[in-house]
Tab-separated table of C-alpha atoms in Angstrom:
chain	number	residue	atom	x	y	z
A	1	VAL	CA	16.031	1.178	-2.367
A	2	GLN	CA	13.672	3.366	-0.320
A	3	LEU	CA	9.673	3.311	-0.354
A	4	GLN	CA	8.303	6.555	0.798
A	5	ALA	CA	4.398	6.053	1.626
A	6	SER	CA	2.040	9.498	1.988
A	7	GLY	CA	-1.204	11.141	2.138
A	8	GLY	CA	-2.357	9.954	4.938
A	9	GLY	CA	-4.312	12.230	7.266
A	10	LEU	CA	-7.598	12.717	9.597
A	11	VAL	CA	-11.252	12.412	7.621
A	12	GLN	CA	-14.324	11.831	8.394
A	13	PRO	CA	-16.528	8.972	8.149
A	14	GLY	CA	-17.847	7.985	4.443
A	15	GLY	CA	-14.470	10.385	3.385
A	16	SER	CA	-11.630	9.549	1.026
A	17	LEU	CA	-7.972	9.535	1.194
A	18	ARG	CA	-5.539	8.679	-1.406
A	19	LEU	CA	-2.211	6.980	-0.024
A	20	SER	CA	0.701	6.832	-2.637
A	21	CYS	CA	4.202	4.813	-1.950
A	22	ALA	CA	6.965	6.025	-4.352
A	23	ALA	CA	10.004	3.721	-4.569
A	24	SER	CA	13.633	5.390	-5.309
A	25	GLY	CA	17.044	3.632	-5.424
A	26	SER	CA	18.750	1.456	-7.572
A	27	ILE	CA	15.650	-0.545	-9.686
A	28	PHE	CA	15.799	-3.065	-11.893
A	29	SER	CA	11.907	-4.329	-11.302
A	30	ILE	CA	9.287	-4.526	-8.934
A	31	LYS	CA	6.739	-7.641	-8.832
A	32	PHE	CA	4.601	-6.801	-6.178
A	33	VAL	CA	3.207	-4.219	-4.048
A	34	ASP	CA	1.173	-4.753	-0.876
A	35	TRP	CA	-0.685	-2.213	1.221
A	36	TYR	CA	-0.971	-3.224	4.936
A	37	ARG	CA	-1.883	-1.829	8.009
A	38	GLN	CA	-1.629	-1.619	11.955
A	39	ALA	CA	-4.059	-0.835	14.496
A	40	PRO	CA	-3.426	0.195	18.099
A	41	GLY	CA	-3.193	-3.026	19.633
A	42	LYS	CA	-3.730	-5.507	16.399
A	43	GLN	CA	-1.436	-7.502	14.232
A	44	ARG	CA	-0.527	-6.101	11.033
A	45	GLU	CA	-2.753	-7.124	8.505
A	46	LEU	CA	-3.025	-7.649	4.523
A	47	VAL	CA	-5.048	-4.526	2.925
A	48	ALA	CA	-4.556	-4.861	-1.059
A	49	THR	CA	-2.191	-6.650	-3.517
A	50	ILE	CA	-0.941	-5.673	-6.936
A	51	THR	CA	1.196	-8.035	-9.538
A	52	SER	CA	3.447	-5.904	-11.741
A	53	GLY	CA	1.025	-6.912	-14.103
A	54	GLY	CA	-1.892	-5.368	-12.870
A	55	SER	CA	-4.134	-7.854	-10.915
A	56	THR	CA	-4.929	-6.739	-7.624
A	57	ASN	CA	-6.452	-8.731	-4.387
A	58	TYR	CA	-7.999	-7.338	-1.974
A	59	ALA	CA	-9.065	-8.233	2.078
A	60	ASP	CA	-12.704	-8.925	2.531
A	61	SER	CA	-13.403	-5.716	4.716
A	62	VAL	CA	-12.344	-3.320	2.277
A	63	LYS	CA	-13.841	-4.669	-1.130
A	64	GLY	CA	-16.067	-2.253	-2.930
A	65	ARG	CA	-14.227	0.794	-1.068
A	66	PHE	CA	-10.745	0.799	-1.622
A	67	THR	CA	-8.630	0.511	-5.023
A	68	ILE	CA	-4.859	-0.611	-5.881
A	69	SER	CA	-3.161	1.006	-8.398
A	70	ARG	CA	0.010	1.391	-9.740
A	71	GLU	CA	2.141	3.538	-12.146
A	72	ASN	CA	4.908	1.450	-13.458
A	73	VAL	CA	7.299	4.421	-15.121
A	74	LYS	CA	6.846	6.100	-12.067
A	75	ASN	CA	7.623	3.372	-9.799
A	76	THR	CA	4.840	4.574	-7.689
A	77	ALA	CA	1.265	2.494	-5.985
A	78	TYR	CA	-1.611	3.855	-4.895
A	79	LEU	CA	-4.449	3.389	-2.210
A	80	GLN	CA	-7.656	5.008	-3.316
A	81	MET	CA	-9.748	4.915	0.166
A	82	ASN	CA	-13.354	5.458	-0.257
A	83	SER	CA	-16.071	5.566	2.236
A	84	LEU	CA	-13.763	5.757	5.106
A	85	LEU	CA	-15.085	4.371	8.519
A	86	PRO	CA	-13.617	4.487	11.927
A	87	GLU	CA	-12.548	1.256	12.039
A	88	ASP	CA	-10.073	2.068	8.563
A	89	THR	CA	-8.273	4.016	11.144
A	90	ALA	CA	-4.375	2.639	10.947
A	91	VAL	CA	-0.716	2.938	10.366
A	92	TYR	CA	-1.142	2.303	6.908
A	93	TYR	CA	2.116	0.424	5.043
A	94	CYS	CA	3.307	-0.432	1.641
A	95	ASN	CA	6.022	-3.534	0.660
A	96	ALA	CA	7.138	-4.540	-2.722
A	97	ASP	CA	9.143	-6.887	-3.881
A	98	VAL	CA	12.067	-5.444	-5.747
A	99	LYS	CA	14.958	-6.314	-8.053
A	100	THR	CA	17.771	-4.089	-7.958
A	101	GLY	CA	19.214	-5.253	-11.187
A	102	TRP	CA	19.390	-8.634	-13.860
A	103	GLY	CA	19.620	-11.693	-12.255
A	104	THR	CA	19.353	-10.586	-8.609
A	105	SER	CA	16.857	-11.814	-6.728
A	106	TRP	CA	13.356	-10.300	-5.418
A	107	THR	CA	13.963	-8.645	-1.913
A	108	GLY	CA	10.967	-7.153	-0.118
A	109	TYR	CA	11.240	-3.601	1.550
A	110	TRP	CA	8.906	-1.732	3.598
A	111	GLY	CA	7.885	2.061	3.619
A	112	GLN	CA	7.767	3.826	6.944
A	113	GLY	CA	4.210	4.233	7.277
A	114	THR	CA	1.657	6.923	7.072
A	115	GLN	CA	-1.396	7.418	9.587
A	116	VAL	CA	-4.597	7.414	8.362
A	117	THR	CA	-7.269	8.101	11.099
A	118	VAL	CA	-11.331	8.180	10.539
A	119	SER	CA	-13.048	10.334	12.837
A	120	SER	CA	-15.971	13.035	13.342
């Protein structure tokens, strides 16, 4: 199983970006999908979570600005980021709990990270 994160880039404050996290390989089911971020010199922090049923949760710092979603038929999750601030600058990683077959256990996988830079 591989997770491919994409969509990062350089954006001005107040701008928007949409990150994607595409899962490929032997996938039977995906439970939680999380987006994390890690800024230079800081610990990795949880930004947003979405369950298989579509329930979502956000860090206080991004509530009202970021939206997490998923397309189960495409095994893809998204993070729509609006009203971006310089403090949103970080490498963004996706993480997913995946079953590779009936009766197997849930295993967590990480994407490779995509850089988001918010600067004028």
